[in-house]
PDB file of C-alpha atoms in Angstrom:
ATOM      1  CA  MET A   9     -18.598  21.675 -18.882  1.00  0.00           C
ATOM      2  CA  VAL A  10     -21.317  19.420 -19.807  1.00  0.00           C
ATOM      3  CA  CYS A  11     -19.039  16.481 -20.361  1.00  0.00           C
ATOM      4  CA  CYS A  12     -17.638  17.007 -16.836  1.00  0.00           C
ATOM      5  CA  LEU A  13     -20.944  17.035 -15.137  1.00  0.00           C
ATOM      6  CA  LEU A  14     -21.843  13.608 -17.020  1.00  0.00           C
ATOM      7  CA  CYS A  15     -18.812  12.047 -15.643  1.00  0.00           C
ATOM      8  CA  PRO A  16     -18.985  10.942 -11.920  1.00  0.00           C
ATOM      9  CA  ASP A  17     -17.387  12.790  -9.212  1.00  0.00           C
ATOM     10  CA  THR A  18     -16.679   9.451  -7.100  1.00  0.00           C
ATOM     11  CA  PRO A  19     -13.858   7.206  -7.621  1.00  0.00           C
ATOM     12  CA  PRO A  20     -14.443   3.842  -9.249  1.00  0.00           C
ATOM     13  CA  GLU A  21     -14.906   0.764  -6.990  1.00  0.00           C
ATOM     14  CA  LYS A  22     -12.206  -0.974  -8.600  1.00  0.00           C
ATOM     15  CA  VAL A  23      -9.673  -0.744 -11.611  1.00  0.00           C
ATOM     16  CA  SER A  24     -10.491  -2.895 -14.624  1.00  0.00           C
ATOM     17  CA  ALA A  25      -7.514  -2.141 -16.614  1.00  0.00           C
ATOM     18  CA  LYS A  26      -4.617  -4.737 -16.616  1.00  0.00           C
ATOM     19  CA  GLY A  27      -0.878  -4.373 -16.569  1.00  0.00           C
ATOM     20  CA  ALA A  28       1.269  -1.266 -16.048  1.00  0.00           C
ATOM     21  CA  ARG A  29      -1.604   1.057 -16.940  1.00  0.00           C
ATOM     22  CA  GLY A  30      -3.954  -0.934 -14.402  1.00  0.00           C
ATOM     23  CA  GLY A  31      -1.154  -0.631 -11.602  1.00  0.00           C
ATOM     24  CA  GLY A  32      -0.890   3.165 -12.248  1.00  0.00           C
ATOM     25  CA  TYR A  33      -4.450   3.645 -12.008  1.00  0.00           C
ATOM     26  CA  GLN A  34      -4.805   1.637  -8.665  1.00  0.00           C
ATOM     27  CA  MET A  35      -1.990   3.651  -7.121  1.00  0.00           C
ATOM     28  CA  TYR A  36      -4.047   6.924  -7.839  1.00  0.00           C
ATOM     29  CA  LEU A  37      -7.255   5.171  -6.533  1.00  0.00           C
ATOM     30  CA  ASP A  38      -5.586   4.031  -3.382  1.00  0.00           C
ATOM     31  CA  LYS A  39      -4.790   7.638  -2.417  1.00  0.00           C
ATOM     32  CA  GLN A  40      -8.395   8.486  -1.879  1.00  0.00           C
ATOM     33  CA  ASN A  41      -7.959   7.844   1.707  1.00  0.00           C
ATOM     34  CA  ASN A  42      -5.043  10.100   2.357  1.00  0.00           C
ATOM     35  CA  PRO A  43      -5.493  12.832   4.952  1.00  0.00           C
ATOM     36  CA  GLU A  44      -4.153  15.713   3.251  1.00  0.00           C
ATOM     37  CA  THR A  45      -5.535  17.923   0.357  1.00  0.00           C
ATOM     38  CA  PHE A  46      -3.952  20.074  -2.164  1.00  0.00           C
ATOM     39  CA  ALA A  47      -3.628  23.783  -1.618  1.00  0.00           C
ATOM     40  CA  THR A  48      -5.734  24.383  -4.528  1.00  0.00           C
ATOM     41  CA  PRO A  49      -8.143  21.716  -6.252  1.00  0.00           C
ATOM     42  CA  LEU A  50      -7.596  21.017  -9.848  1.00  0.00           C
ATOM     43  CA  ALA A  51     -10.748  22.742 -10.864  1.00  0.00           C
ATOM     44  CA  LYS A  52      -9.539  26.113  -9.267  1.00  0.00           C
ATOM     45  CA  ALA A  53      -5.978  25.901 -10.241  1.00  0.00           C
ATOM     46  CA  CYS A  54      -6.469  28.470 -13.081  1.00  0.00           C
ATOM     47  CA  CYS A  55      -8.008  30.968 -10.646  1.00  0.00           C
ATOM     48  CA  ALA A  56      -5.242  30.453  -8.034  1.00  0.00           C
ATOM     49  CA  GLU A  57      -2.301  31.024 -10.564  1.00  0.00           C
ATOM     50  CA  PRO A  58      -3.805  32.436 -13.865  1.00  0.00           C
ATOM     51  CA  GLY A  59      -0.478  33.552 -15.480  1.00  0.00           C
ATOM     52  CA  CYS A  60       1.243  30.066 -14.519  1.00  0.00           C
ATOM     53  CA  CYS A  61      -1.800  28.145 -16.030  1.00  0.00           C
ATOM     54  CA  CYS A  62      -1.690  29.961 -19.366  1.00  0.00           C
ATOM     55  CA  ILE A  63       2.120  29.239 -19.570  1.00  0.00           C
ATOM     56  CA  ALA A  64       1.710  25.677 -18.470  1.00  0.00           C
ATOM     57  CA  THR A  65      -1.051  24.976 -20.764  1.00  0.00           C
ATOM     58  CA  LEU A  66       0.994  26.337 -23.885  1.00  0.00           C
ATOM     59  CA  GLY A  67       4.030  24.341 -22.621  1.00  0.00           C
ATOM     60  CA  THR A  68       2.089  21.225 -22.202  1.00  0.00           C
ATOM     61  CA  PRO A  69       2.421  19.979 -25.968  1.00  0.00           C
ATOM     62  CA  LEU A  70       6.213  20.729 -26.057  1.00  0.00           C
ATOM     63  CA  GLY A  71       6.827  18.815 -22.786  1.00  0.00           C
ATOM     64  CA  CYS A  72       8.153  22.033 -21.003  1.00  0.00           C
ATOM     65  CA  THR A  73       5.458  21.769 -18.307  1.00  0.00           C
ATOM     66  CA  ALA A  74       6.212  18.224 -17.679  1.00  0.00           C
ATOM     67  CA  CYS A  75      10.054  18.641 -17.198  1.00  0.00           C
ATOM     68  CA  TYR A  76       9.524  21.530 -15.004  1.00  0.00           C
ATOM     69  CA  SER A  77       6.878  19.741 -12.759  1.00  0.00           C
ATOM     70  CA  ARG A  78       8.982  16.649 -12.604  1.00  0.00           C
ATOM     71  CA  LYS A  79      12.166  18.524 -11.672  1.00  0.00           C
ATOM     72  CA  SER A  80      10.376  20.871  -9.214  1.00  0.00           C
ATOM     73  CA  VAL A  81       9.044  17.823  -7.235  1.00  0.00           C
ATOM     74  CA  LEU A  82      12.427  16.072  -7.331  1.00  0.00           C
ATOM     75  CA  ASP A  83      14.335  19.150  -6.298  1.00  0.00           C
ATOM     76  CA  THR A  84      11.867  20.083  -3.442  1.00  0.00           C
ATOM     77  CA  TYR A  85      10.955  16.940  -1.779  1.00  0.00           C
ATOM     78  CA  TYR A  86      13.481  14.312  -2.925  1.00  0.00           C
ATOM     79  CA  ASN A  87      17.318  14.364  -3.641  1.00  0.00           C
ATOM     80  CA  GLY A  88      16.877  15.973  -7.000  1.00  0.00           C
ATOM     81  CA  ILE A  89      17.715  14.748 -10.351  1.00  0.00           C
ATOM     82  CA  GLN A  90      19.660  11.747  -8.971  1.00  0.00           C
ATOM     83  CA  ASP A  91      16.251  10.210  -7.709  1.00  0.00           C
ATOM     84  CA  PHE A  92      14.858  10.308 -11.227  1.00  0.00           C
ATOM     85  CA  VAL A  93      13.790   7.264 -12.956  1.00  0.00           C
ATOM     86  CA  CYS A  94      11.637   6.865 -15.943  1.00  0.00           C
ATOM     87  CA  LEU A  95       8.016   7.401 -14.936  1.00  0.00           C
ATOM     88  CA  GLN A  96       9.120   7.181 -11.322  1.00  0.00           C
ATOM     89  CA  GLY A  97       8.702   3.321 -11.500  1.00  0.00           C
ATOM     90  CA  TYR A  98       4.927   3.661 -11.343  1.00  0.00           C
ATOM     91  CA  LEU A  99       4.157   2.042 -14.632  1.00  0.00           C
ATOM     92  CA  ASP A 100       6.625  -1.058 -14.183  1.00  0.00           C
ATOM     93  CA  CYS A 101       5.165  -4.451 -14.733  1.00  0.00           C
ATOM     94  CA  CYS A 102       6.638  -7.775 -14.739  1.00  0.00           C
ATOM     95  CA  CYS A 103       7.666  -7.834 -18.473  1.00  0.00           C
ATOM     96  CA  CYS A 104       8.715  -4.235 -18.831  1.00  0.00           C
ATOM     97  CA  LYS A 105      10.920  -2.303 -16.344  1.00  0.00           C
ATOM     98  CA  VAL A 106      10.734   1.219 -17.434  1.00  0.00           C
ATOM     99  CA  SER A 107      12.295   2.520 -14.416  1.00  0.00           C
ATOM    100  CA  SER A 108      15.637   1.074 -15.441  1.00  0.00           C
ATOM    101  CA  CYS A 109      15.916   3.453 -18.299  1.00  0.00           C
ATOM    102  CA  CYS A 110      18.279   6.536 -17.684  1.00  0.00           C
ATOM    103  CA  PRO A 111      18.233   6.672 -13.900  1.00  0.00           C
ATOM    104  CA  GLY A 112      19.423  10.024 -12.554  1.00  0.00           C
ATOM    105  CA  SER A 113      19.675  11.410 -16.141  1.00  0.00           C
ATOM    106  CA  MET A 114      18.574  14.993 -17.050  1.00  0.00           C
ATOM    107  CA  ILE A 115      18.425  13.753 -20.609  1.00  0.00           C
ATOM    108  CA  GLY A 116      15.951  10.932 -19.623  1.00  0.00           C
ATOM    109  CA  LEU A 117      13.847  13.434 -17.714  1.00  0.00           C
ATOM    110  CA  CYS A 118      13.673  15.660 -20.994  1.00  0.00           C
ATOM    111  CA  CYS A 119      12.906  12.735 -23.268  1.00  0.00           C
ATOM    112  CA  GLU A 120      10.214  11.521 -20.833  1.00  0.00           C
ATOM    113  CA  GLY A 121       8.725  14.944 -20.755  1.00  0.00           C
ATOM    114  CA  PHE A 122       8.646  15.513 -24.577  1.00  0.00           C
ATOM    115  CA  TRP A 123       7.470  12.057 -25.530  1.00  0.00           C
ATOM    116  CA  CYS A 124       5.016  11.583 -22.635  1.00  0.00           C
ATOM    117  CA  ASN A 125       4.019  15.007 -21.863  1.00  0.00           C
ATOM    118  CA  VAL A 126       0.670  14.619 -20.164  1.00  0.00           C
ATOM    119  CA  LEU A 127       1.587  11.579 -18.581  1.00  0.00           C
ATOM    120  CA  ALA A 128       4.795  13.001 -17.153  1.00  0.00           C
ATOM    121  CA  ILE A 129       2.740  15.724 -15.522  1.00  0.00           C
ATOM    122  CA  SER A 130       0.446  13.140 -13.926  1.00  0.00           C
ATOM    123  CA  ILE A 131       3.645  11.246 -12.654  1.00  0.00           C
ATOM    124  CA  ALA A 132       4.694  14.373 -11.009  1.00  0.00           C
ATOM    125  CA  ARG A 133       1.499  15.227  -9.461  1.00  0.00           C
ATOM    126  CA  LEU A 134       1.129  11.403  -8.262  1.00  0.00           C
ATOM    127  CA  HIS A 135       4.870  11.560  -6.818  1.00  0.00           C
ATOM    128  CA  LEU A 136       3.925  14.852  -4.915  1.00  0.00           C
ATOM    129  CA  MET A 137       0.770  13.088  -3.706  1.00  0.00           C
ATOM    130  CA  GLU A 138       2.622  10.108  -2.288  1.00  0.00           C
ATOM    131  CA  LYS A 139       5.276  12.320  -0.558  1.00  0.00           C
ATOM    132  CA  LYS A 140       2.649  14.380   1.194  1.00  0.00           C
ATOM    133  CA  ARG A 141      -0.062  11.958   1.479  1.00  0.00           C
ATOM    134  CA  ILE A 142      -2.642  14.046  -0.554  1.00  0.00           C
ATOM    135  CA  ARG A 143      -5.842  12.741  -1.767  1.00  0.00           C
ATOM    136  CA  PRO A 144      -7.493  13.873  -5.003  1.00  0.00           C
ATOM    137  CA  ASP A 145     -10.285  16.294  -5.028  1.00  0.00           C
ATOM    138  CA  PRO A 146     -13.852  14.736  -5.932  1.00  0.00           C
ATOM    139  CA  MET A 147     -14.075  16.894  -9.149  1.00  0.00           C
ATOM    140  CA  ASP A 148     -10.584  15.716 -10.261  1.00  0.00           C
ATOM    141  CA  TYR A 149     -12.093  12.313 -11.241  1.00  0.00           C
ATOM    142  CA  GLN A 150     -14.852  14.327 -13.352  1.00  0.00           C
ATOM    143  CA  ILE A 151     -12.020  16.368 -15.144  1.00  0.00           C
ATOM    144  CA  ILE A 152      -9.718  13.552 -16.060  1.00  0.00           C
ATOM    145  CA  ALA A 153     -12.515  11.275 -16.875  1.00  0.00           C
ATOM    146  CA  CYS A 154     -13.838  13.960 -19.292  1.00  0.00           C
ATOM    147  CA  ALA A 155     -10.440  14.411 -20.991  1.00  0.00           C
ATOM    148  CA  ASN A 156     -10.049  10.625 -21.337  1.00  0.00           C
ATOM    149  CA  CYS A 157     -13.431  10.291 -22.915  1.00  0.00           C
ATOM    150  CA  LEU A 158     -12.904  12.809 -25.416  1.00  0.00           C
ATOM    151  CA  GLN A 159      -9.597  11.159 -26.510  1.00  0.00           C
ATOM    152  CA  LEU A 160     -11.375   7.806 -26.914  1.00  0.00           C
ATOM    153  CA  LEU A 161     -14.129   9.557 -28.700  1.00  0.00           C
ATOM    154  CA  ALA A 162     -11.589  11.126 -31.135  1.00  0.00           C
ATOM    155  CA  CYS A 163      -9.788   7.843 -31.657  1.00  0.00           C
ATOM    156  CA  LEU A 164     -13.317   6.098 -32.252  1.00  0.00           C
ATOM    157  CA  PHE A 165     -14.162   8.622 -35.044  1.00  0.00           C
ATOM    158  CA  ASP A 166     -10.718   8.187 -36.558  1.00  0.00           C
ATOM    159  CA  ILE A 167     -11.157   4.517 -37.010  1.00  0.00           C
ATOM    160  CA  LEU A 168     -14.943   4.865 -38.109  1.00  0.00           C
ATOM    161  CA  ALA A 169     -13.862   7.413 -40.579  1.00  0.00           C
ATOM    162  CA  ILE A 170     -11.747   4.836 -42.338  1.00  0.00           C
ATOM    163  CA  PHE A 171     -14.786   3.108 -43.675  1.00  0.00           C
ATOM    164  CA  ILE A 172     -17.576   5.751 -43.476  1.00  0.00           C
ATOM    165  CA  SER A 173     -16.612   8.621 -45.823  1.00  0.00           C
ATOM    166  CA  GLU A 174     -19.341  10.923 -44.483  1.00  0.00           C
ATOM    167  CA  LEU A 175     -17.683  10.867 -41.084  1.00  0.00           C
ATOM    168  CA  ARG A 176     -14.431  12.274 -42.633  1.00  0.00           C
ATOM    169  CA  GLU A 177     -16.331  15.254 -43.927  1.00  0.00           C
ATOM    170  CA  ALA A 178     -18.378  15.668 -40.639  1.00  0.00           C
ATOM    171  CA  ALA A 179     -15.159  15.793 -38.721  1.00  0.00           C
ATOM    172  CA  CYS A 180     -13.537  18.237 -40.891  1.00  0.00           C
ATOM    173  CA  ALA A 181     -13.480  21.888 -39.864  1.00  0.00           C
ATOM    174  CA  PRO A 182     -14.722  24.290 -42.510  1.00  0.00           C
ATOM    175  CA  ARG A 183     -11.751  26.286 -43.913  1.00  0.00           C
ATOM    176  CA  ALA A 184     -11.617  28.290 -46.952  1.00  0.00           C
ATOM    177  CA  ASP A 185      -8.914  25.899 -48.495  1.00  0.00           C
ATOM    178  CA  CYS A 186     -10.900  22.827 -47.807  1.00  0.00           C
ATOM    179  CA  THR A 187     -11.769  21.494 -51.293  1.00  0.00           C
ATOM    180  CA  ILE A 188     -14.095  19.031 -49.812  1.00  0.00           C
ATOM    181  CA  LEU A 189     -16.828  21.823 -49.059  1.00  0.00           C
ATOM    182  CA  LYS A 190     -16.276  22.868 -52.875  1.00  0.00           C
ATOM    183  CA  SER A 191     -16.176  19.687 -54.917  1.00  0.00           C
ATOM    184  CA  PRO A 192     -17.430  16.167 -54.935  1.00  0.00           C
ATOM    185  CA  PRO A 193     -16.121  13.705 -52.533  1.00  0.00           C
ATOM    186  CA  ALA A 194     -12.703  12.227 -53.686  1.00  0.00           C
ATOM    187  CA  SER A 195     -11.253   8.897 -53.160  1.00  0.00           C
ATOM    188  CA  PRO A 196      -9.702   8.482 -49.554  1.00  0.00           C
ATOM    189  CA  ALA A 197      -6.176   8.497 -51.210  1.00  0.00           C
ATOM    190  CA  ARG A 198      -6.646  11.762 -52.759  1.00  0.00           C
ATOM    191  CA  ARG A 199      -8.878  13.373 -50.108  1.00  0.00           C
ATOM    192  CA  PRO A 200      -7.208  16.662 -48.864  1.00  0.00           C
ATOM    193  CA  HIS A 201      -6.292  17.073 -45.274  1.00  0.00           C
ATOM    194  CA  CYS A 202      -8.775  19.193 -43.129  1.00  0.00           C
ATOM    195  CA  ALA A 203      -8.392  19.734 -39.394  1.00  0.00           C
ATOM    196  CA  GLY A 204     -10.520  17.054 -37.363  1.00  0.00           C
ATOM    197  CA  ILE A 205     -12.902  19.279 -34.925  1.00  0.00           C
ATOM    198  CA  ILE A 206     -13.068  16.360 -32.690  1.00  0.00           C
ATOM    199  CA  ASP A 207      -9.260  15.899 -32.467  1.00  0.00           C
ATOM    200  CA  ILE A 208      -8.746  19.587 -31.915  1.00  0.00           C
ATOM    201  CA  VAL A 209     -11.285  19.752 -29.060  1.00  0.00           C
ATOM    202  CA  ALA A 210      -9.797  16.632 -27.471  1.00  0.00           C
ATOM    203  CA  ASP A 211      -6.339  17.766 -27.649  1.00  0.00           C
ATOM    204  CA  LEU A 212      -7.170  21.459 -26.355  1.00  0.00           C
ATOM    205  CA  VAL A 213      -8.972  19.695 -23.297  1.00  0.00           C
ATOM    206  CA  MET A 214      -5.900  17.502 -22.667  1.00  0.00           C
ATOM    207  CA  CYS A 215      -3.582  20.400 -22.913  1.00  0.00           C
ATOM    208  CA  SER A 216      -5.796  22.501 -20.466  1.00  0.00           C
ATOM    209  CA  VAL A 217      -5.970  19.646 -17.986  1.00  0.00           C
ATOM    210  CA  GLY A 218      -2.188  19.209 -18.191  1.00  0.00           C
ATOM    211  CA  GLY A 219      -1.693  22.913 -17.812  1.00  0.00           C
ATOM    212  CA  CYS A 220      -4.037  22.842 -14.649  1.00  0.00           C
ATOM    213  CA  MET A 221      -2.034  19.939 -13.354  1.00  0.00           C
ATOM    214  CA  GLY A 222       1.289  21.609 -13.693  1.00  0.00           C
ATOM    215  CA  THR A 223      -0.248  24.857 -12.056  1.00  0.00           C
ATOM    216  CA  GLN A 224      -1.496  22.637  -9.187  1.00  0.00           C
ATOM    217  CA  VAL A 225       1.932  21.396  -8.456  1.00  0.00           C
ATOM    218  CA  TYR A 226       3.544  24.594  -8.834  1.00  0.00           C
ATOM    219  CA  HIS A 227       0.996  26.197  -6.403  1.00  0.00           C
ATOM    220  CA  GLU A 228       1.520  23.444  -3.862  1.00  0.00           C
ATOM    221  CA  ILE A 229       5.236  23.903  -3.724  1.00  0.00           C
ATOM    222  CA  LYS A 230       5.006  27.618  -3.862  1.00  0.00           C
ATOM    223  CA  GLU A 231       2.645  27.394  -0.639  1.00  0.00           C
ATOM    224  CA  ASP A 232       4.873  24.976   1.101  1.00  0.00           C
ATOM    225  CA  LYS A 233       7.953  27.249   0.617  1.00  0.00           C
ATOM    226  CA  LYS A 234       6.071  30.134   1.713  1.00  0.00           C
ATOM    227  CA  LYS A 235       5.101  28.281   5.053  1.00  0.00           C
ATOM    228  CA  GLY A 236       8.666  27.069   5.326  1.00  0.00           C
ATOM    229  CA  ILE A 237       7.764  23.463   5.373  1.00  0.00           C
ATOM    230  CA  ALA A 238       9.231  22.797   1.967  1.00  0.00           C
ATOM    231  CA  ASN A 239      12.806  22.836   3.135  1.00  0.00           C
ATOM    232  CA  PRO A 240      14.617  20.462   0.698  1.00  0.00           C
ATOM    233  CA  GLU A 241      17.043  19.309   3.266  1.00  0.00           C
ATOM    234  CA  LEU A 242      14.445  18.368   5.852  1.00  0.00           C
ATOM    235  CA  MET A 243      12.089  16.894   3.387  1.00  0.00           C
ATOM    236  CA  ARG A 244      14.706  14.635   1.884  1.00  0.00           C
ATOM    237  CA  ARG A 245      15.795  13.284   5.267  1.00  0.00           C
ATOM    238  CA  ALA A 246      12.022  12.602   6.335  1.00  0.00           C
ATOM    239  CA  PRO A 247      11.034   9.182   5.288  1.00  0.00           C
ATOM    240  CA  ALA A 248       7.834   8.792   3.330  1.00  0.00           C
ATOM    241  CA  PRO A 249       4.978   7.899   5.820  1.00  0.00           C
ATOM    242  CA  GLN A 250       3.738   4.310   5.438  1.00  0.00           C
ATOM    243  CA  GLN A 251       0.123   3.871   4.981  1.00  0.00           C
ATOM    244  CA  MET A 252      -1.836   1.162   6.892  1.00  0.00           C
ATOM    245  CA  ALA A 253      -2.604  -2.003   4.760  1.00  0.00           C
ATOM    246  CA  ARG A 254      -5.948  -2.300   3.392  1.00  0.00           C
ATOM    247  CA  PRO A 255      -7.984  -5.394   4.775  1.00  0.00           C
TER     248      PRO A 255
END
């Protein structure tokens, strides 16, 4: 909660990342002026669908949440699996066309969900936002920035722990079978494995964010079907609305 409060709730003025990742961030940033909003914001997705959120969080590491979210968006608002391309073409760049991999393939969707689990959930959410012209909630930036900062912090500590042995011990969870706490420090090659606290916290936060994203997509589709505006045939025939060019 403290980390979320320290992160800004306003979108950045511009995207500094380059290449495919920068293009993906830019597309997400461009949607801040869309007229519609989600049926439930990301921060309240767990309250709106508590059971679904628990299942989606547990299914995030295995890719189950990503596969379900991607397929649900394709089946509800597009032409189903035949409209699937890898990462939906959002991360294509001049030197790498990932969208050319396994188009219209259920196996490709499963591989994407397994290998790029949280990223694939974000792609499903972005795909839905593009179709319905939905803008992100201000707190979404805080939640996503917090999860990304924790992942960067975990990577930083992993790198520093290579050179600073004290960080290896500090980042270990105190377990009964951890011999680091019982014996003098061993050489890095013989040092026993202990679960890194920072890695665990970062992964748990990332899984919870992925679960909330999957729940948000599920709730949006559920509400559209309840209102009768998510008729697949009508949604497939309706062209995606064009946004005005920004000056």
